[in-house]
Short mmCIF file of C-alpha atoms in Angstrom, two decimals:
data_model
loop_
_atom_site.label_atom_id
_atom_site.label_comp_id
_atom_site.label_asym_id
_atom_site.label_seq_id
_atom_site.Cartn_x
_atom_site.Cartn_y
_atom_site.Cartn_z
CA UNK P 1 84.15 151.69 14.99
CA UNK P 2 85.51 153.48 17.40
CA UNK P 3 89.01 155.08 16.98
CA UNK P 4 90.56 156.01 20.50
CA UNK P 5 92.83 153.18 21.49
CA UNK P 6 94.23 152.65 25.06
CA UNK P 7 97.87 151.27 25.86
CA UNK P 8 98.54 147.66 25.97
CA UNK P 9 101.67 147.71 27.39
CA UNK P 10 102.75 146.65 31.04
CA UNK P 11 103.98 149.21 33.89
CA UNK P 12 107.35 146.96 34.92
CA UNK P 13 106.88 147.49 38.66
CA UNK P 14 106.77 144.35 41.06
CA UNK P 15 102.96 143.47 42.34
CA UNK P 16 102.61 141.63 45.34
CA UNK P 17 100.74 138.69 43.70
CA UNK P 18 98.09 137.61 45.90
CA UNK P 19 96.70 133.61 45.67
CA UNK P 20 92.85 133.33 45.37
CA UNK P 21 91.19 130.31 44.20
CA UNK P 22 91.05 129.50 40.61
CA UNK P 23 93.79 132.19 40.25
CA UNK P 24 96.32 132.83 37.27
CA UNK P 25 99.42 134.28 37.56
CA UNK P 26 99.20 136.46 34.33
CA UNK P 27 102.64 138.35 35.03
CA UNK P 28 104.31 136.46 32.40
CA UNK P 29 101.78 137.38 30.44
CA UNK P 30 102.04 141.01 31.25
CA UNK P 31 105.88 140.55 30.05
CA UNK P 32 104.83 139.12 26.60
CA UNK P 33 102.52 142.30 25.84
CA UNK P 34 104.96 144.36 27.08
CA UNK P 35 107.41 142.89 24.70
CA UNK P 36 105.28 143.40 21.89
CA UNK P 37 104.00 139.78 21.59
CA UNK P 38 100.41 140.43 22.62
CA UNK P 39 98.82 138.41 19.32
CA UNK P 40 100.21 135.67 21.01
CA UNK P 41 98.34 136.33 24.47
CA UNK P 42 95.23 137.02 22.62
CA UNK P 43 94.92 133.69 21.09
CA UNK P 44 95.80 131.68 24.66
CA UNK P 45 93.46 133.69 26.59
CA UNK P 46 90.12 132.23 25.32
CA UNK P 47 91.59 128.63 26.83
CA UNK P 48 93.09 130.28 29.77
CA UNK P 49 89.20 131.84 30.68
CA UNK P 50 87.68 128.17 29.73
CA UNK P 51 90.37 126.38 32.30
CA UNK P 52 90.19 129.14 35.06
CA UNK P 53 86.47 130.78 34.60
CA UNK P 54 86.40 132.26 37.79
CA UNK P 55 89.89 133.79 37.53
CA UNK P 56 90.25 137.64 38.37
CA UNK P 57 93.24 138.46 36.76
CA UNK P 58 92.40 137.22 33.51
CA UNK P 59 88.99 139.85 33.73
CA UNK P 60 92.30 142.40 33.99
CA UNK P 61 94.30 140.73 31.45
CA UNK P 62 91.35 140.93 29.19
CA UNK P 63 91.28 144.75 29.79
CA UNK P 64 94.71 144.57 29.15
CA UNK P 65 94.48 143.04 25.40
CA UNK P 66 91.77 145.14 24.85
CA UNK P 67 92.77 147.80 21.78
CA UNK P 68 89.40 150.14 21.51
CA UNK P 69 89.67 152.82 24.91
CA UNK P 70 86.32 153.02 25.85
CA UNK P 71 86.04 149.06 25.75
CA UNK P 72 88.88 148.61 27.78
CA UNK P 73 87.68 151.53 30.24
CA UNK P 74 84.45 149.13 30.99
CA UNK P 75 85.89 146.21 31.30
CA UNK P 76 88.05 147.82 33.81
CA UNK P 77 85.31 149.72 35.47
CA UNK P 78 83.60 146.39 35.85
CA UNK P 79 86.63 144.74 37.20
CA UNK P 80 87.34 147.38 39.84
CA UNK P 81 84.00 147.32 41.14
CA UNK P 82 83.92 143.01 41.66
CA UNK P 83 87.24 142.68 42.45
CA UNK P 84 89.00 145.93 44.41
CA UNK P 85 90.39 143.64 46.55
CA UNK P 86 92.15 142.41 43.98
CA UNK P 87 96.37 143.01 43.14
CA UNK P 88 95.66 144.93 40.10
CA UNK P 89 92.89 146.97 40.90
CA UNK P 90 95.30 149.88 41.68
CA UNK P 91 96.90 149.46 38.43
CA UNK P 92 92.90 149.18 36.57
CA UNK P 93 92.45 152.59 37.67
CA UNK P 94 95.26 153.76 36.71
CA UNK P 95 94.72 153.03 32.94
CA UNK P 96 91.20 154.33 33.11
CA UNK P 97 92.83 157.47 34.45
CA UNK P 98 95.52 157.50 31.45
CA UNK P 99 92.68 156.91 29.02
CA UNK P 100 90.82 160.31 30.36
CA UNK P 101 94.12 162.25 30.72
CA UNK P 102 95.40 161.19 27.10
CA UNK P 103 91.82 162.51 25.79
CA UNK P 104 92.31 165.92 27.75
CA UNK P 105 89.05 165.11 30.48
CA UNK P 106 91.05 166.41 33.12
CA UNK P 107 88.26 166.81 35.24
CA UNK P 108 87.32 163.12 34.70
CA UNK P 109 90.93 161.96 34.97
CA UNK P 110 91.35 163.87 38.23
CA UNK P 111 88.49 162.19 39.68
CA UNK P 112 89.54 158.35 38.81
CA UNK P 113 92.70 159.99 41.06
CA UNK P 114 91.02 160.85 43.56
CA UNK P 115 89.67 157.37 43.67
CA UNK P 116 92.71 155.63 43.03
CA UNK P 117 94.44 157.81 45.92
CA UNK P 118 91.62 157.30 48.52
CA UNK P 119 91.52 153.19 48.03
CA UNK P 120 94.56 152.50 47.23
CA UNK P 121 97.26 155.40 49.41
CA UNK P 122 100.23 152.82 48.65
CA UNK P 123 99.81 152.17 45.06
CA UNK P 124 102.85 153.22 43.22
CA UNK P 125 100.59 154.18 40.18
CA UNK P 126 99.40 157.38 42.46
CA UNK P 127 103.44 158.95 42.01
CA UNK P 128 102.86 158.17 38.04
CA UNK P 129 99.79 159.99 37.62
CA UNK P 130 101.08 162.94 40.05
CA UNK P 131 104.03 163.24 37.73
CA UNK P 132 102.16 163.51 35.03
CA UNK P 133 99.60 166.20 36.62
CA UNK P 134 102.35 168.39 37.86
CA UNK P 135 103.78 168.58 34.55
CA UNK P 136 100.98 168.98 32.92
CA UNK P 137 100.38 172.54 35.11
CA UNK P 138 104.12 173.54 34.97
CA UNK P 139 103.32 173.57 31.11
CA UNK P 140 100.01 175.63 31.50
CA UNK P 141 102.01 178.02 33.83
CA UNK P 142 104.27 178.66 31.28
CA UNK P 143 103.02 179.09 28.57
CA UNK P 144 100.42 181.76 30.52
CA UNK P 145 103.83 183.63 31.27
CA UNK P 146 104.48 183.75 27.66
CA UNK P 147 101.14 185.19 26.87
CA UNK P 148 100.56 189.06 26.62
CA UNK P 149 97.93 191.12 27.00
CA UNK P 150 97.90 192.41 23.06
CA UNK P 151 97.48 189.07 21.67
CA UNK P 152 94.09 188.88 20.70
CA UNK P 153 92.32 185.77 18.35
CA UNK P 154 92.54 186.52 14.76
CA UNK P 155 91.33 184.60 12.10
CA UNK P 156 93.38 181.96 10.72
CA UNK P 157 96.73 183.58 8.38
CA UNK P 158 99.21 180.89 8.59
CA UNK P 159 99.97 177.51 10.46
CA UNK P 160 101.10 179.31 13.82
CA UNK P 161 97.85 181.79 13.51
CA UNK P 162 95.10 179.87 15.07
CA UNK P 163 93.62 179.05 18.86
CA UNK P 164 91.49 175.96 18.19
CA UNK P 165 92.11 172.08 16.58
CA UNK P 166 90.52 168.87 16.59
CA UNK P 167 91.67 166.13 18.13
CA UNK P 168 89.86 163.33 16.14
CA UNK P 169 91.55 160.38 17.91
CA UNK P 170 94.40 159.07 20.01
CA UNK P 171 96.35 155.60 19.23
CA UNK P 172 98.67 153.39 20.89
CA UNK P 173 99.56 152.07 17.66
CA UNK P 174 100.99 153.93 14.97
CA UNK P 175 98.99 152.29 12.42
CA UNK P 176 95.97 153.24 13.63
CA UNK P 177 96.33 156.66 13.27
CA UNK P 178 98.54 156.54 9.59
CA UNK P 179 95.16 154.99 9.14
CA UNK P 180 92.10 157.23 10.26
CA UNK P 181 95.15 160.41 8.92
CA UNK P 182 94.97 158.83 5.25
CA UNK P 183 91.20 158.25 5.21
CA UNK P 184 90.64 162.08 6.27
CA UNK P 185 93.37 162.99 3.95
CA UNK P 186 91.80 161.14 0.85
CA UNK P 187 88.85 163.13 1.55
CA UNK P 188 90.73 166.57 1.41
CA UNK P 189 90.31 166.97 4.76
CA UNK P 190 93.84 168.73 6.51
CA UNK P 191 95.69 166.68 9.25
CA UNK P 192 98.28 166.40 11.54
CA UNK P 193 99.80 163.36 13.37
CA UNK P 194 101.54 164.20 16.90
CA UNK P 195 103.26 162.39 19.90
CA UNK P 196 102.03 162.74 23.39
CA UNK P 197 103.21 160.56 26.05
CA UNK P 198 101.22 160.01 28.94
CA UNK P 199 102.25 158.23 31.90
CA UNK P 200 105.46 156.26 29.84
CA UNK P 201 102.62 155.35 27.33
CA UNK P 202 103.05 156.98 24.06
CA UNK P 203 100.22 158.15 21.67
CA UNK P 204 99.99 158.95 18.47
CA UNK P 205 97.04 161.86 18.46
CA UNK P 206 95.83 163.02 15.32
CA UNK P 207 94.67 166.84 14.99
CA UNK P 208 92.51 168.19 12.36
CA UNK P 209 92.00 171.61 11.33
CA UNK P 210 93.18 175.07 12.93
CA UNK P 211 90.64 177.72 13.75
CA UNK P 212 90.49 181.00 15.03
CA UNK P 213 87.02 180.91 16.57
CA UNK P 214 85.75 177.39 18.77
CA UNK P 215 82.45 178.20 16.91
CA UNK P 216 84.07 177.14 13.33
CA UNK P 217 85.70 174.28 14.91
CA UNK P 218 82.45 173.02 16.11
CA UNK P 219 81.08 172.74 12.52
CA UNK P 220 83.69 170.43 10.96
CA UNK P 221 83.36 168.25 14.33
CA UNK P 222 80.05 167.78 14.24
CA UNK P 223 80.87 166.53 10.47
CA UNK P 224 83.75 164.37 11.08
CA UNK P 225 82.11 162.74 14.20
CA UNK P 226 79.24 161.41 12.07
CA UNK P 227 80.93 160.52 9.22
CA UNK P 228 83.70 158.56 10.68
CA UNK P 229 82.52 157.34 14.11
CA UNK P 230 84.93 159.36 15.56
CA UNK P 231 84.77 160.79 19.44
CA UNK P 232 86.60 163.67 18.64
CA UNK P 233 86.87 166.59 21.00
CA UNK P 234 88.05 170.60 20.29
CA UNK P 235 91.56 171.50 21.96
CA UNK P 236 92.97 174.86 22.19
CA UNK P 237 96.36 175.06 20.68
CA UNK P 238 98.05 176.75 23.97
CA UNK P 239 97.00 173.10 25.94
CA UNK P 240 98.11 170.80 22.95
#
Protein backbone atom coordinates (compact mmCIF):
# COMPACT_ATOMS: atom_id res chain seq x y z
CA UNK A 1 0.00 0.00 0.00
CA UNK A 2 1.12 2.96 -0.91
CA UNK A 3 1.32 5.90 1.60
CA UNK A 4 1.55 9.36 -0.29
CA UNK A 5 -1.94 10.76 -0.46
CA UNK A 6 -3.00 13.68 -2.76
CA UNK A 7 -5.64 16.48 -1.76
CA UNK A 8 -9.25 15.91 -2.21
CA UNK A 9 -10.38 19.12 -1.71
CA UNK A 10 -11.83 21.68 -4.35
CA UNK A 11 -9.95 25.03 -5.55
CA UNK A 12 -13.31 27.48 -5.06
CA UNK A 13 -12.70 29.40 -8.28
CA UNK A 14 -15.62 29.69 -10.94
CA UNK A 15 -15.04 27.24 -14.19
CA UNK A 16 -16.67 28.09 -17.21
CA UNK A 17 -18.68 24.81 -17.43
CA UNK A 18 -18.74 23.70 -20.86
CA UNK A 19 -21.94 21.25 -22.20
CA UNK A 20 -20.77 18.06 -24.05
CA UNK A 21 -22.93 15.18 -24.57
CA UNK A 22 -23.57 12.79 -21.84
CA UNK A 23 -22.08 15.51 -19.56
CA UNK A 24 -22.37 15.96 -15.63
CA UNK A 25 -22.18 18.94 -13.94
CA UNK A 26 -20.02 17.63 -10.96
CA UNK A 27 -19.56 21.25 -9.35
CA UNK A 28 -21.89 20.44 -6.66
CA UNK A 29 -20.07 17.69 -6.21
CA UNK A 30 -16.80 19.48 -6.03
CA UNK A 31 -18.64 21.58 -3.09
CA UNK A 32 -19.52 18.38 -1.08
CA UNK A 33 -15.70 17.20 -1.06
CA UNK A 34 -14.71 20.40 -0.38
CA UNK A 35 -16.95 20.47 2.60
CA UNK A 36 -15.63 17.41 3.88
CA UNK A 37 -18.52 15.12 2.73
CA UNK A 38 -16.60 13.18 0.12
CA UNK A 39 -17.83 9.46 1.60
CA UNK A 40 -20.92 10.61 0.40
CA UNK A 41 -19.67 11.36 -3.32
CA UNK A 42 -17.85 8.16 -3.31
CA UNK A 43 -20.80 6.01 -2.87
CA UNK A 44 -23.05 8.07 -5.74
CA UNK A 45 -20.34 8.01 -8.18
CA UNK A 46 -20.45 4.29 -9.19
CA UNK A 47 -24.36 5.13 -10.36
CA UNK A 48 -23.43 8.46 -11.67
CA UNK A 49 -20.55 6.49 -14.18
CA UNK A 50 -23.38 3.64 -14.92
CA UNK A 51 -26.08 6.59 -15.97
CA UNK A 52 -23.50 8.88 -17.79
CA UNK A 53 -20.59 6.30 -19.07
CA UNK A 54 -19.24 8.51 -21.44
CA UNK A 55 -19.11 11.51 -19.07
CA UNK A 56 -15.68 13.47 -18.81
CA UNK A 57 -16.00 15.10 -15.74
CA UNK A 58 -16.79 12.23 -13.75
CA UNK A 59 -13.09 10.58 -15.22
CA UNK A 60 -11.94 14.04 -13.18
CA UNK A 61 -14.20 13.61 -10.35
CA UNK A 62 -12.89 10.15 -10.01
CA UNK A 63 -9.32 11.63 -9.79
CA UNK A 64 -10.75 13.82 -7.48
CA UNK A 65 -12.03 11.04 -4.81
CA UNK A 66 -9.06 9.33 -5.38
CA UNK A 67 -6.91 9.19 -1.79
CA UNK A 68 -3.49 7.20 -2.90
CA UNK A 69 -1.15 10.17 -5.03
CA UNK A 70 0.27 8.22 -7.55
CA UNK A 71 -3.31 6.70 -8.40
CA UNK A 72 -4.81 9.88 -8.64
CA UNK A 73 -1.70 11.27 -10.73
CA UNK A 74 -2.74 8.48 -13.54
CA UNK A 75 -5.99 8.84 -13.61
CA UNK A 76 -5.34 12.41 -14.21
CA UNK A 77 -2.58 11.85 -16.66
CA UNK A 78 -5.05 9.72 -18.54
CA UNK A 79 -7.73 12.28 -18.37
CA UNK A 80 -5.58 15.14 -19.65
CA UNK A 81 -4.42 13.31 -22.50
CA UNK A 82 -8.40 12.19 -23.83
CA UNK A 83 -9.95 15.07 -22.78
CA UNK A 84 -7.62 18.53 -22.82
CA UNK A 85 -10.29 20.09 -24.30
CA UNK A 86 -12.05 19.59 -21.49
CA UNK A 87 -13.04 22.52 -18.43
CA UNK A 88 -10.94 20.86 -15.93
CA UNK A 89 -8.04 19.85 -17.65
CA UNK A 90 -6.24 23.04 -16.44
CA UNK A 91 -7.17 22.29 -12.99
CA UNK A 92 -5.92 18.09 -13.64
CA UNK A 93 -2.60 19.45 -14.12
CA UNK A 94 -2.54 21.41 -11.60
CA UNK A 95 -2.96 18.64 -8.93
CA UNK A 96 -0.45 16.46 -10.68
CA UNK A 97 1.84 19.45 -10.30
CA UNK A 98 0.92 19.81 -6.39
CA UNK A 99 1.47 16.09 -6.01
CA UNK A 100 5.29 16.49 -7.43
CA UNK A 101 5.86 19.82 -5.59
CA UNK A 102 4.47 18.41 -2.14
CA UNK A 103 7.04 15.35 -2.70
CA UNK A 104 9.99 17.91 -3.38
CA UNK A 105 10.41 16.72 -7.52
CA UNK A 106 10.83 20.14 -8.38
CA UNK A 107 12.20 19.34 -11.53
CA UNK A 108 9.13 17.17 -12.31
CA UNK A 109 6.71 19.70 -10.85
CA UNK A 110 8.27 22.47 -12.94
CA UNK A 111 7.74 20.58 -15.98
CA UNK A 112 3.81 19.68 -15.46
CA UNK A 113 4.12 23.88 -15.31
CA UNK A 114 5.51 24.28 -18.10
CA UNK A 115 2.77 22.22 -19.60
CA UNK A 116 0.03 23.63 -17.80
CA UNK A 117 1.38 27.28 -18.83
CA UNK A 118 1.90 26.43 -22.57
CA UNK A 119 -1.87 24.79 -23.02
CA UNK A 120 -3.62 26.44 -20.89
CA UNK A 121 -1.97 30.64 -20.68
CA UNK A 122 -5.45 31.66 -18.99
CA UNK A 123 -5.84 29.10 -16.38
CA UNK A 124 -5.96 30.71 -13.04
CA UNK A 125 -4.18 27.56 -11.55
CA UNK A 126 -0.81 28.96 -13.44
CA UNK A 127 -0.84 32.28 -10.60
CA UNK A 128 -1.28 29.35 -7.80
CA UNK A 129 1.55 27.33 -8.72
CA UNK A 130 3.77 30.62 -9.46
CA UNK A 131 2.99 31.65 -5.92
CA UNK A 132 3.98 28.78 -4.63
CA UNK A 133 7.40 28.58 -6.77
CA UNK A 134 8.40 32.06 -5.90
CA UNK A 135 8.09 31.34 -2.38
CA UNK A 136 9.53 28.41 -2.43
CA UNK A 137 13.03 30.31 -3.86
CA UNK A 138 12.57 33.40 -1.56
CA UNK A 139 12.95 30.61 1.20
CA UNK A 140 16.09 28.95 -0.47
CA UNK A 141 17.53 32.54 -0.85
CA UNK A 142 17.33 33.03 2.57
CA UNK A 143 18.24 30.68 4.23
CA UNK A 144 21.65 30.64 1.76
CA UNK A 145 22.11 34.25 3.32
CA UNK A 146 22.04 32.74 6.67
CA UNK A 147 24.63 30.19 5.83
CA UNK A 148 28.44 30.83 6.50
CA UNK A 149 31.32 29.69 5.20
CA UNK A 150 32.60 27.84 8.69
CA UNK A 151 29.67 25.68 8.94
CA UNK A 152 30.77 22.49 7.91
CA UNK A 153 28.57 18.83 8.30
CA UNK A 154 29.24 17.20 11.52
CA UNK A 155 27.95 14.18 12.68
CA UNK A 156 24.76 14.13 14.39
CA UNK A 157 25.07 15.86 18.42
CA UNK A 158 21.65 17.03 19.03
CA UNK A 159 18.20 17.61 17.23
CA UNK A 160 19.39 20.94 15.41
CA UNK A 161 22.91 19.06 14.43
CA UNK A 162 22.12 17.24 11.31
CA UNK A 163 21.84 18.00 7.24
CA UNK A 164 19.77 15.03 6.05
CA UNK A 165 15.97 13.37 6.94
CA UNK A 166 13.58 11.15 5.45
CA UNK A 167 10.58 12.04 4.25
CA UNK A 168 8.68 8.66 4.38
CA UNK A 169 5.29 10.02 3.23
CA UNK A 170 2.98 12.97 2.75
CA UNK A 171 -0.95 12.93 3.75
CA UNK A 172 -3.89 14.94 3.17
CA UNK A 173 -5.39 13.38 6.05
CA UNK A 174 -4.15 13.52 9.39
CA UNK A 175 -4.90 10.04 10.11
CA UNK A 176 -2.91 8.72 7.70
CA UNK A 177 0.14 9.87 8.86
CA UNK A 178 -0.73 9.43 13.05
CA UNK A 179 -0.91 6.12 11.32
CA UNK A 180 2.27 5.12 9.21
CA UNK A 181 4.13 7.69 12.56
CA UNK A 182 2.78 4.98 15.17
CA UNK A 183 3.64 1.90 13.09
CA UNK A 184 7.39 3.27 12.68
CA UNK A 185 7.26 4.33 16.22
CA UNK A 186 6.17 0.79 17.58
CA UNK A 187 9.11 -0.43 15.82
CA UNK A 188 11.61 2.00 17.62
CA UNK A 189 12.07 3.70 14.72
CA UNK A 190 12.38 7.94 15.49
CA UNK A 191 9.74 10.26 13.81
CA UNK A 192 8.48 13.44 13.24
CA UNK A 193 5.07 14.68 11.94
CA UNK A 194 5.15 18.27 10.12
CA UNK A 195 2.78 20.70 8.20
CA UNK A 196 3.50 21.86 4.74
CA UNK A 197 1.00 23.57 2.74
CA UNK A 198 1.18 23.52 -0.80
CA UNK A 199 -0.90 25.42 -3.04
CA UNK A 200 -3.88 26.08 -0.03
CA UNK A 201 -3.64 22.21 0.35
CA UNK A 202 -2.23 21.21 3.59
CA UNK A 203 -0.06 18.06 4.29
CA UNK A 204 0.83 16.32 6.97
CA UNK A 205 4.62 14.98 5.98
CA UNK A 206 6.19 12.65 8.16
CA UNK A 207 10.18 12.78 8.57
CA UNK A 208 12.27 10.06 9.86
CA UNK A 209 15.65 10.17 11.11
CA UNK A 210 18.41 13.06 11.10
CA UNK A 211 21.79 12.42 9.60
CA UNK A 212 24.88 14.06 9.12
CA UNK A 213 26.05 12.26 5.98
CA UNK A 214 23.22 11.43 2.80
CA UNK A 215 25.23 8.11 2.75
CA UNK A 216 23.69 6.99 6.34
CA UNK A 217 20.41 8.23 5.34
CA UNK A 218 20.42 6.03 2.39
CA UNK A 219 20.73 2.87 4.56
CA UNK A 220 17.64 3.25 6.78
CA UNK A 221 15.69 4.22 3.39
CA UNK A 222 16.48 1.50 1.61
CA UNK A 223 15.07 -0.40 4.91
CA UNK A 224 11.99 1.46 5.51
CA UNK A 225 11.03 1.47 1.75
CA UNK A 226 10.90 -2.35 1.72
CA UNK A 227 9.49 -2.95 4.79
CA UNK A 228 6.62 -0.63 4.67
CA UNK A 229 5.87 0.04 0.97
CA UNK A 230 6.83 3.33 1.46
CA UNK A 231 8.15 5.85 -1.55
CA UNK A 232 10.16 7.69 0.66
CA UNK A 233 12.73 10.15 -0.57
CA UNK A 234 16.03 11.91 1.43
CA UNK A 235 15.54 15.81 2.10
CA UNK A 236 18.13 18.07 3.32
CA UNK A 237 17.09 19.86 6.40
CA UNK A 238 17.98 23.55 4.92
CA UNK A 239 14.95 22.71 2.01
CA UNK A 240 12.45 21.15 4.62
Amino acid sequence: MNRIFFPIIFFSITINFISFAQEVDIVPYLKQIEKGESEAVKNLLPKLKKDNPQSANLVFLEGVLTENGQDAVSIYQDFVEKYPNNPYADAALYRIYSYYYALGLYDSAGKVLKNLTDKYPDSPYIKMAVSQEEAKEESASEQKNETTETQRPVQVKNDTDYKFTIQAGAFVKIENAQSLKSELESEGIGCEMKEKNVGGTTFHVIYVGKFSSKTDAEKLLQQINARYNLNGRIVEKEKL
